[in-house]
CSV table of C-alpha atoms in Angstrom, one decimal:
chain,number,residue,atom,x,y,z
A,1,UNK,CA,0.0,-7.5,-21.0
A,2,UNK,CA,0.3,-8.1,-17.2
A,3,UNK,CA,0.9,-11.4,-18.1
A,4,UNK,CA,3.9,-10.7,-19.7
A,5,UNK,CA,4.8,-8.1,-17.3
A,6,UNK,CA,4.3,-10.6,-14.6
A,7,UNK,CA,6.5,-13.4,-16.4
A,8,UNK,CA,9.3,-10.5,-16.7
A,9,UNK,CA,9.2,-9.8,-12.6
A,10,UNK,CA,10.0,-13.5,-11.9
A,11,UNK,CA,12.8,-14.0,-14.4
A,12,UNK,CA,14.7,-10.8,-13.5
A,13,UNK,CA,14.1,-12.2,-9.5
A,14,UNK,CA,15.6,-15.5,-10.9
A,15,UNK,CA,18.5,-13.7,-12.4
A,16,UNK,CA,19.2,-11.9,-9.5
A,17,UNK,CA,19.4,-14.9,-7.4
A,18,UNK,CA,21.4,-16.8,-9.6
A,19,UNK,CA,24.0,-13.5,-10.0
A,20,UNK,CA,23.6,-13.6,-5.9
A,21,UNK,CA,24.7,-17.1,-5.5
A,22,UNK,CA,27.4,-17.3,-8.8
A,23,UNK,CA,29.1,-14.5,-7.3
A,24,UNK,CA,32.1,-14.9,-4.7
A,25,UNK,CA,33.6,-12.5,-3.1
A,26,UNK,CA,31.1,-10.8,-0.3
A,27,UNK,CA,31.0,-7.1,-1.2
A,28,UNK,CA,29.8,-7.4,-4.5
A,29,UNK,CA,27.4,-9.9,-3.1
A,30,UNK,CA,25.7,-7.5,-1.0
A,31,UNK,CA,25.1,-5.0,-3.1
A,32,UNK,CA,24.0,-7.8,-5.6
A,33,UNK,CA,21.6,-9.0,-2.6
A,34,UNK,CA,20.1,-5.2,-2.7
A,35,UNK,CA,19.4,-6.2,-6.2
A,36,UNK,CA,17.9,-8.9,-5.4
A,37,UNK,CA,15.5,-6.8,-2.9
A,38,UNK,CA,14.7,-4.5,-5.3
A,39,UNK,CA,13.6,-6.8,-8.2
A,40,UNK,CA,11.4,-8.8,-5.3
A,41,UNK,CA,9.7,-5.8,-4.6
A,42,UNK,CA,9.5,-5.0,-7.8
A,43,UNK,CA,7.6,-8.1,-8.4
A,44,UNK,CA,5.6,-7.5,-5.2
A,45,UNK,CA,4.3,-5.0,-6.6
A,46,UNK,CA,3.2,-6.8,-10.1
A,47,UNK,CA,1.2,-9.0,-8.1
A,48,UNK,CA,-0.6,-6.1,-6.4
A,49,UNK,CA,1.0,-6.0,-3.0
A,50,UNK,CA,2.6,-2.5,-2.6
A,51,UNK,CA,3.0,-2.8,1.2
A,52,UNK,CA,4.6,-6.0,0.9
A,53,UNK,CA,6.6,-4.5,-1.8
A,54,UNK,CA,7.6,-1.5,0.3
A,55,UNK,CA,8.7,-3.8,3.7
A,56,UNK,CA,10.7,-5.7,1.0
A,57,UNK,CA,12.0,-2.7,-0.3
A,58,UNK,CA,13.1,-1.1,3.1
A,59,UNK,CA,14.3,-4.9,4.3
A,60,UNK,CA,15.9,-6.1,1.5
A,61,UNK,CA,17.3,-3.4,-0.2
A,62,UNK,CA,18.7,-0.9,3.4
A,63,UNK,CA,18.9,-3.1,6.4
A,64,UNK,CA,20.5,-6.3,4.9
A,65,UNK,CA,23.4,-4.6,2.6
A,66,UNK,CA,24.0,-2.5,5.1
A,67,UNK,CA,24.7,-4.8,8.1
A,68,UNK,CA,26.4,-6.9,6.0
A,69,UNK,CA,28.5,-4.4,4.3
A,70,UNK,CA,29.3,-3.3,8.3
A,71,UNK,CA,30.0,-7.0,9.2
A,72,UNK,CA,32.2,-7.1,6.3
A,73,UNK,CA,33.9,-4.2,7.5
A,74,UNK,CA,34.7,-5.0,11.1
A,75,UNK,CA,36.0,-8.4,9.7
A,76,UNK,CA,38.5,-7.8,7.5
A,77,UNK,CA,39.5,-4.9,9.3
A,78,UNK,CA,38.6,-1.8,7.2
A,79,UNK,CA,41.2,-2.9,4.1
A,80,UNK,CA,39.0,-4.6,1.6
B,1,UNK,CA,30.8,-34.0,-2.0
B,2,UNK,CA,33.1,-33.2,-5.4
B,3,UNK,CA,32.0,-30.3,-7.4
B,4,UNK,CA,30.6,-32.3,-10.5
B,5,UNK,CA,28.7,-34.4,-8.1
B,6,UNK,CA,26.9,-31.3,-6.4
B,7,UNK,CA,26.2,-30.3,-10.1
B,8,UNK,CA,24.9,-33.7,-10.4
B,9,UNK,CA,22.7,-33.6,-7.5
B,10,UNK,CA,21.5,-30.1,-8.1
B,11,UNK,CA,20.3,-31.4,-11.6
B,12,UNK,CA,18.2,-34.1,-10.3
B,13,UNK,CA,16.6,-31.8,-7.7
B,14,UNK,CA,15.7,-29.5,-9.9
B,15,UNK,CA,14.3,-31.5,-12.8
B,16,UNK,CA,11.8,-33.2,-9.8
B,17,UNK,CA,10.9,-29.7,-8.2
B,18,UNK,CA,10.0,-28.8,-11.4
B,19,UNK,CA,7.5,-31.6,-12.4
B,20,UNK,CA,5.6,-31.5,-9.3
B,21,UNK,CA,5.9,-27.3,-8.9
B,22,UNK,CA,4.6,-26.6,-12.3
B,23,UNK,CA,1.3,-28.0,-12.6
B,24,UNK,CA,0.9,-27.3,-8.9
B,25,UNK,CA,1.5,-23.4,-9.5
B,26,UNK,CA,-0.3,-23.5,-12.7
B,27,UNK,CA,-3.7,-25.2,-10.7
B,28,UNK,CA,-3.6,-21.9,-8.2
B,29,UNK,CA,-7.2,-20.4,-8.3
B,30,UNK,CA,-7.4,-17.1,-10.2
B,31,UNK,CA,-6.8,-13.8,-8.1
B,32,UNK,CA,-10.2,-12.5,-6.2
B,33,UNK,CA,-11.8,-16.0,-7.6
B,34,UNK,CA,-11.9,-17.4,-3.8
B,35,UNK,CA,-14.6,-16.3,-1.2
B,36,UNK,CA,-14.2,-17.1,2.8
B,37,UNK,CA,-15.3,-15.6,5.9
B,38,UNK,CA,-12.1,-13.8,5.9
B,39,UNK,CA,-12.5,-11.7,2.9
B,40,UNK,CA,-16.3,-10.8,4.8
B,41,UNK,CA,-14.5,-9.6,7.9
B,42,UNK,CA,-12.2,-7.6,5.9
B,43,UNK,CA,-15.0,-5.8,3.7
B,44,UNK,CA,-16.6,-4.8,7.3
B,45,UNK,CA,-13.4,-3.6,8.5
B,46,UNK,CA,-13.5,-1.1,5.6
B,47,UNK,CA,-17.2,-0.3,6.2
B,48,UNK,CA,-17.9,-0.6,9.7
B,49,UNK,CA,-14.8,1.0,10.7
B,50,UNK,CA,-13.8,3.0,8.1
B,51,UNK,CA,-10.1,1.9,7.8
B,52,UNK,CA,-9.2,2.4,4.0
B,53,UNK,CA,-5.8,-0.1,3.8
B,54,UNK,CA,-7.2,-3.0,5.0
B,55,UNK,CA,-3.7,-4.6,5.7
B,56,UNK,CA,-2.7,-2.1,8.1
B,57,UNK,CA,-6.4,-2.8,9.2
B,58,UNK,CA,-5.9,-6.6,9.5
B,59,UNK,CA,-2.6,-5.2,11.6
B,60,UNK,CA,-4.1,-3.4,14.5
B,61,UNK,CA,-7.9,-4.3,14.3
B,62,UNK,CA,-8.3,-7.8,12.9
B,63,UNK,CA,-5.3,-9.4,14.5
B,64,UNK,CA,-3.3,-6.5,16.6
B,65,UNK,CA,-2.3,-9.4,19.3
B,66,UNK,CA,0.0,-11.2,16.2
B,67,UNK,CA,1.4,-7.1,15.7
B,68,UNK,CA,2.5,-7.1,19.7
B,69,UNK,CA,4.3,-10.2,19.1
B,70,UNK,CA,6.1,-8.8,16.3
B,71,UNK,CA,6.9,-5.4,18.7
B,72,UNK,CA,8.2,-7.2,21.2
B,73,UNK,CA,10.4,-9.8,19.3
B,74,UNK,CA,11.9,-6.3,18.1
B,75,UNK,CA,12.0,-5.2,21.0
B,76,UNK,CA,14.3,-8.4,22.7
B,77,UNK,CA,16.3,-8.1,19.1
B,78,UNK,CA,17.6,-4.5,19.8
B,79,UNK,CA,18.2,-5.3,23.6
B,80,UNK,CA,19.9,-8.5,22.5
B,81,UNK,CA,22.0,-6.7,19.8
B,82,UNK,CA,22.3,-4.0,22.8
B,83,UNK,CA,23.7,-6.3,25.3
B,84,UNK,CA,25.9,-8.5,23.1
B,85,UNK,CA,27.9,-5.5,21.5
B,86,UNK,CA,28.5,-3.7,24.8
B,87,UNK,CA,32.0,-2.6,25.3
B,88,UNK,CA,33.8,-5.5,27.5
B,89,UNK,CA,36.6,-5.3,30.4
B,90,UNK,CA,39.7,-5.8,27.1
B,91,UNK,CA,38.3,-3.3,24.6
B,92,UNK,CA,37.8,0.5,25.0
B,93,UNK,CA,35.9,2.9,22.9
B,94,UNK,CA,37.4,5.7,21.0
B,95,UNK,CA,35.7,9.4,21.0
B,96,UNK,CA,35.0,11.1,18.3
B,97,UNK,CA,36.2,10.9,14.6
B,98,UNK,CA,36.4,7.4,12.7
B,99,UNK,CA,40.2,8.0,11.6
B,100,UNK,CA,39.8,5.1,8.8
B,101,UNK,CA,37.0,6.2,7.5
B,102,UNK,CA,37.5,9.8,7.5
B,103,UNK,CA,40.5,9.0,5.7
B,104,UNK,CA,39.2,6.4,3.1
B,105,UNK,CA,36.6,8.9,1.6
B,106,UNK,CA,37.1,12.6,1.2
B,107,UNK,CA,34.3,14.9,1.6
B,108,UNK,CA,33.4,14.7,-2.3
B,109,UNK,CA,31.0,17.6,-3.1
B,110,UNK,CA,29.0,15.8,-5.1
B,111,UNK,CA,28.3,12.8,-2.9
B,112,UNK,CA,27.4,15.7,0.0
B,113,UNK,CA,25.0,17.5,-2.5
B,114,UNK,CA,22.8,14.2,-3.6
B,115,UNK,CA,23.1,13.2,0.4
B,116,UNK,CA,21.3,16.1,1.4
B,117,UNK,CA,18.8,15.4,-1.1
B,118,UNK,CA,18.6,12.2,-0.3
B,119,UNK,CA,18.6,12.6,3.4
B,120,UNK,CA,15.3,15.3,3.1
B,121,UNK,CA,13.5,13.1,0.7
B,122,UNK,CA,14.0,9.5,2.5
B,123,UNK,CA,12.9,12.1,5.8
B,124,UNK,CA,9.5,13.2,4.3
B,125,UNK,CA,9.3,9.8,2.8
B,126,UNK,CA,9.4,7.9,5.9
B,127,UNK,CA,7.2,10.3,7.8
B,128,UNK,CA,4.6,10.1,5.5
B,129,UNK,CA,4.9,6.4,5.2
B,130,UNK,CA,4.1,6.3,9.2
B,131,UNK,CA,1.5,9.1,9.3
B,132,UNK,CA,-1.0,7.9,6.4
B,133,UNK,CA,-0.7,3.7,6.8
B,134,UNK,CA,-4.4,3.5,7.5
B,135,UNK,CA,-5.0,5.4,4.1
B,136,UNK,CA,-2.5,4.5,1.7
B,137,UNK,CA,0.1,1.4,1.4
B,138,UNK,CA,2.8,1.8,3.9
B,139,UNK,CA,2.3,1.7,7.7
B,140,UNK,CA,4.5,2.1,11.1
B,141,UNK,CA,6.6,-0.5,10.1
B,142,UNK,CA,7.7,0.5,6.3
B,143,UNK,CA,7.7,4.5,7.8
B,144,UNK,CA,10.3,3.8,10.8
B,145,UNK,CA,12.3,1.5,8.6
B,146,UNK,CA,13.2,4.3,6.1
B,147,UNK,CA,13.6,7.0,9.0
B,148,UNK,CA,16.2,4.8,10.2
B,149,UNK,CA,17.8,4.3,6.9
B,150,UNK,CA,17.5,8.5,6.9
B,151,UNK,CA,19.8,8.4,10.1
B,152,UNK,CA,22.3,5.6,8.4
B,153,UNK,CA,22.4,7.6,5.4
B,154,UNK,CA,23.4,10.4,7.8
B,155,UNK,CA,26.7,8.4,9.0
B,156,UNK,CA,27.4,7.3,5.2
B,157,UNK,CA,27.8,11.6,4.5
B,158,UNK,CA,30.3,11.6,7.6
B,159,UNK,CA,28.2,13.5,9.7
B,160,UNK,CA,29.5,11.7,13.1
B,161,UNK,CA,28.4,14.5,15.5
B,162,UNK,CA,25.4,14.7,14.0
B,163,UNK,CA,24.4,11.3,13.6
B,164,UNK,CA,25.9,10.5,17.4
B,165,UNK,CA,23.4,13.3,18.9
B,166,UNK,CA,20.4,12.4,16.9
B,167,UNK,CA,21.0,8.3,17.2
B,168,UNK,CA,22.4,7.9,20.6
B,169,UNK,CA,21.5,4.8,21.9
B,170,UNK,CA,20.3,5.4,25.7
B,171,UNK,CA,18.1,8.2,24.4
B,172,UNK,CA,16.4,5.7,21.4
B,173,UNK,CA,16.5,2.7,23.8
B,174,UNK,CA,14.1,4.9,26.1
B,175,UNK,CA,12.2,5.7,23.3
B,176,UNK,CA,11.9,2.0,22.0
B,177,UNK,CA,10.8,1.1,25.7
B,178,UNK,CA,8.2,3.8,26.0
B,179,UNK,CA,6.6,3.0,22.8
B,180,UNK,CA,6.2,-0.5,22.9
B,181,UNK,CA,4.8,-0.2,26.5
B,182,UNK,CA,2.3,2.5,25.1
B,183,UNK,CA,1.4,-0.5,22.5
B,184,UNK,CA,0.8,-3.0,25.5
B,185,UNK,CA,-1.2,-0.9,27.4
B,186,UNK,CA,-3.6,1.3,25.1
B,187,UNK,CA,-4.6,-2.8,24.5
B,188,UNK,CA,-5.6,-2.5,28.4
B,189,UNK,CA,-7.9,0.4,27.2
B,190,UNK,CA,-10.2,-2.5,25.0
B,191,UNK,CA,-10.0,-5.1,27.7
B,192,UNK,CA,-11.3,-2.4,30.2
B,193,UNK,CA,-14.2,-1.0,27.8
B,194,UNK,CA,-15.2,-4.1,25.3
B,195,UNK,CA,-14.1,-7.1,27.4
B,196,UNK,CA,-11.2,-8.0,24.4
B,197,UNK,CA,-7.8,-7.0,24.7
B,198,UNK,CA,-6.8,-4.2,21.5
B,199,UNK,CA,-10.3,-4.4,21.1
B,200,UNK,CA,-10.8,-1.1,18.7
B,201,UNK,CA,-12.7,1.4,20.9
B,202,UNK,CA,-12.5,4.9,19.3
B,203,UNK,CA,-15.3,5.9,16.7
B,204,UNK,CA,-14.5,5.2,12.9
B,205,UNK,CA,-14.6,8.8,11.4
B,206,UNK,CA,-15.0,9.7,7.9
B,207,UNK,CA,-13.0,7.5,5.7
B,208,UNK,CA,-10.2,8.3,3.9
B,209,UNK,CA,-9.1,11.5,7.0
B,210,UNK,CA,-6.6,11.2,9.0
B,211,UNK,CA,-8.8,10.7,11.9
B,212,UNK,CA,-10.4,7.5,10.7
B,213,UNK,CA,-10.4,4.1,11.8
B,214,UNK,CA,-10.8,4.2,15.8
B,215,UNK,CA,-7.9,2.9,17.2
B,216,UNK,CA,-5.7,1.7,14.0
B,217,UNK,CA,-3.9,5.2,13.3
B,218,UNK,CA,-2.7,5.5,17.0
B,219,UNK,CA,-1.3,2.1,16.9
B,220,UNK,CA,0.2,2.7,13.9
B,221,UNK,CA,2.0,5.7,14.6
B,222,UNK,CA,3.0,4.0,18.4
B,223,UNK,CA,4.6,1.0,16.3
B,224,UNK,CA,6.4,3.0,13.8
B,225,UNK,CA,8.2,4.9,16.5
B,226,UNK,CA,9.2,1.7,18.4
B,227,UNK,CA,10.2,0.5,15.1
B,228,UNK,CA,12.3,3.2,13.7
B,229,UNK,CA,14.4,3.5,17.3
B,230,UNK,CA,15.1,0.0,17.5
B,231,UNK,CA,16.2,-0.4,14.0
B,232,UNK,CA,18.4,2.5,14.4
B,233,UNK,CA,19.8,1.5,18.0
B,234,UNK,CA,20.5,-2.0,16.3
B,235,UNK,CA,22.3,-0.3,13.5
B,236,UNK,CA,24.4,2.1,15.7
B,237,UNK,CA,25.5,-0.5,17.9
B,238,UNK,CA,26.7,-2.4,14.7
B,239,UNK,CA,28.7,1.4,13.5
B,240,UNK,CA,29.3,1.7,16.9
B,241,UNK,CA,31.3,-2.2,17.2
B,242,UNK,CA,32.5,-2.1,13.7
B,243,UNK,CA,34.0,1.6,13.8
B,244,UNK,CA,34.7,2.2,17.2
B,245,UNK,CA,35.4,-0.3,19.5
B,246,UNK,CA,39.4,-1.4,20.0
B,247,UNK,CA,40.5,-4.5,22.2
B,248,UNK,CA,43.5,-3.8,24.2
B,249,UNK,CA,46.3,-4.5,21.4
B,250,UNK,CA,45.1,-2.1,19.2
B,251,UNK,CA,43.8,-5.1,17.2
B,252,UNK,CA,40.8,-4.6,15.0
């Protein structure tokens, strides 16, 4: 069972890259890179590591969409 | 490099990284199948000194000088942000309301009522996170992390007064400083008593109170406050740059 659990964890954190990388335009990409955060943790936490699941969680799923969805918005002005 | 060529290439790579990375993976020892003098030191942390998470234990008992590296490159990377973003001689600030902003997104009831929710919950959260990371998973870093995603969370609901008294960034920078000085020099405190600097010099208590673990909760609760300011001093000066600051044109 954790087996299968634990085979689940790495092919949704290989989707998630994939969907990261596939996809163009930088907005979406952030919030897909929160995904991505989430589902790492999410594995983290298979692999019986919950305080490296919860640094992920608070560094890959807050800090980085949000400075890059601020980025974003200083470069392009506010419009998209 | 064409596009089919990259394709190309990528194959290739990845068909090798794959033959050598599978069997490689699939040799791993078993999980808890290894024994080294590590996994004895760890086992008397939790004895001897009665810290029950042994990775905040490894963090500021075992190896606190690695943790005071990690403060301080925070430390440089919220002055750095700090110093870089500062408003120069072509561009002023403006006061008060984000006119774009305001305007893009209306104050929505519903986005208000889950905010508050949100905002009370991610502040118990994170305080809890910082308070017990000698007990539970969690620890200084994970609780001042979510405290400053509280205060972000803050400026996403529109609250600008709010969120411009409670994250100003001379009174957080102070903080920051104070905090990772206190870090620096509670170490002093070991080298003076023990002869090793961070050495762990208050008694281990009962395990599993708040009060256990010597020295580990203080440190803890010193680095999650040095944390939380500087993440939120580097986030404000990024609201602050991306909201607020205008060159002389009027320019973005």
């Amino acid at each position: 069972m954790t087996e299968i659990l634990l085979w689940a964890g790495v092919l949704l954190v290989a989707a998630a890259a994939t969907a990261v990388v596939l996809e163009r335009r930088p907005l979406e990409q952030s919030v897909l890179a929160g995904v991505l955060g989430l589902a790492l943790a999410l594995l983290f936490a298979l692999l019986g590591a919950p305080e490296v699941a919860l640094s992920e969680v608070v560094v890959g799923a807050v800090l980085v969409p949000a400075m890059v969805l601020i980025a974003l918005a200083k470069v392009t002005g506010g419009s998209r | 490099m064409t596009g089919r060529g990259r394709l190309v290439l990528f194959a290739v790579s990845a068909a090798v990284l794959a033959v050598l990375a599978v069997p490689a993976v699939g040799a791993l020892p078993a999980f808890g199948s290894v024994r080294d003098l590590l996994g004895d030191a760890l086992v008397d942390l939790v004895l001897r000194r009665h810290v029950a998470n042994t990775v905040t234990g490894i963090l500021f008992d075992v190896r606190a000088i690695d943790t005071m590296g990690e403060e301080f490159i925070l430390f440089a990377a919220a002055t750095g942000t700090v110093l870089l973003l500062r408003t120069q001689r072509g561009e002023r600030e403006e006061e008060g309301r984000e006119p774009r902003a305001a305007q893009l997104a209306g104050r929505s009831a519903l986005v208000r009522t889950i905010g508050v929710a949100l905002l009370l919950l991610l502040t118990v959260l994170g305080f809890s996170l910082l308070a017990h990371g000698h007990l539970t998973p969690g620890g200084g870093f994970q609780g001042g992390v979510v405290l400053a995603g509280a205060l972000l969370l803050l400026y996403l609901l529109h609250e600008y007064d709010t969120f411009d008294r409670v994250a100003s960034p001379s009174l957080l920078e102070r903080v920051e400083a104070v905090a990772a000085g206190a870090f620096a020099l509670i170490g002093l405190v070991g080298l003076v008593w023990g002869g090793a600097y961070l050495l762990n010099v208050l008694g281990p208590g009962p395990t599993g109170s708040l009060l256990s673990g010597g020295l580990v909760p203080v440190l803890n609760v010193v680095s999650g406050i040095a944390v939380g300011a500087a993440t939120t001093v580097i986030v404000a000066e990024f609201v602050e740059q991306a909201f607020r600051v205008r060159g002389e044109e009027g320019g973005k």
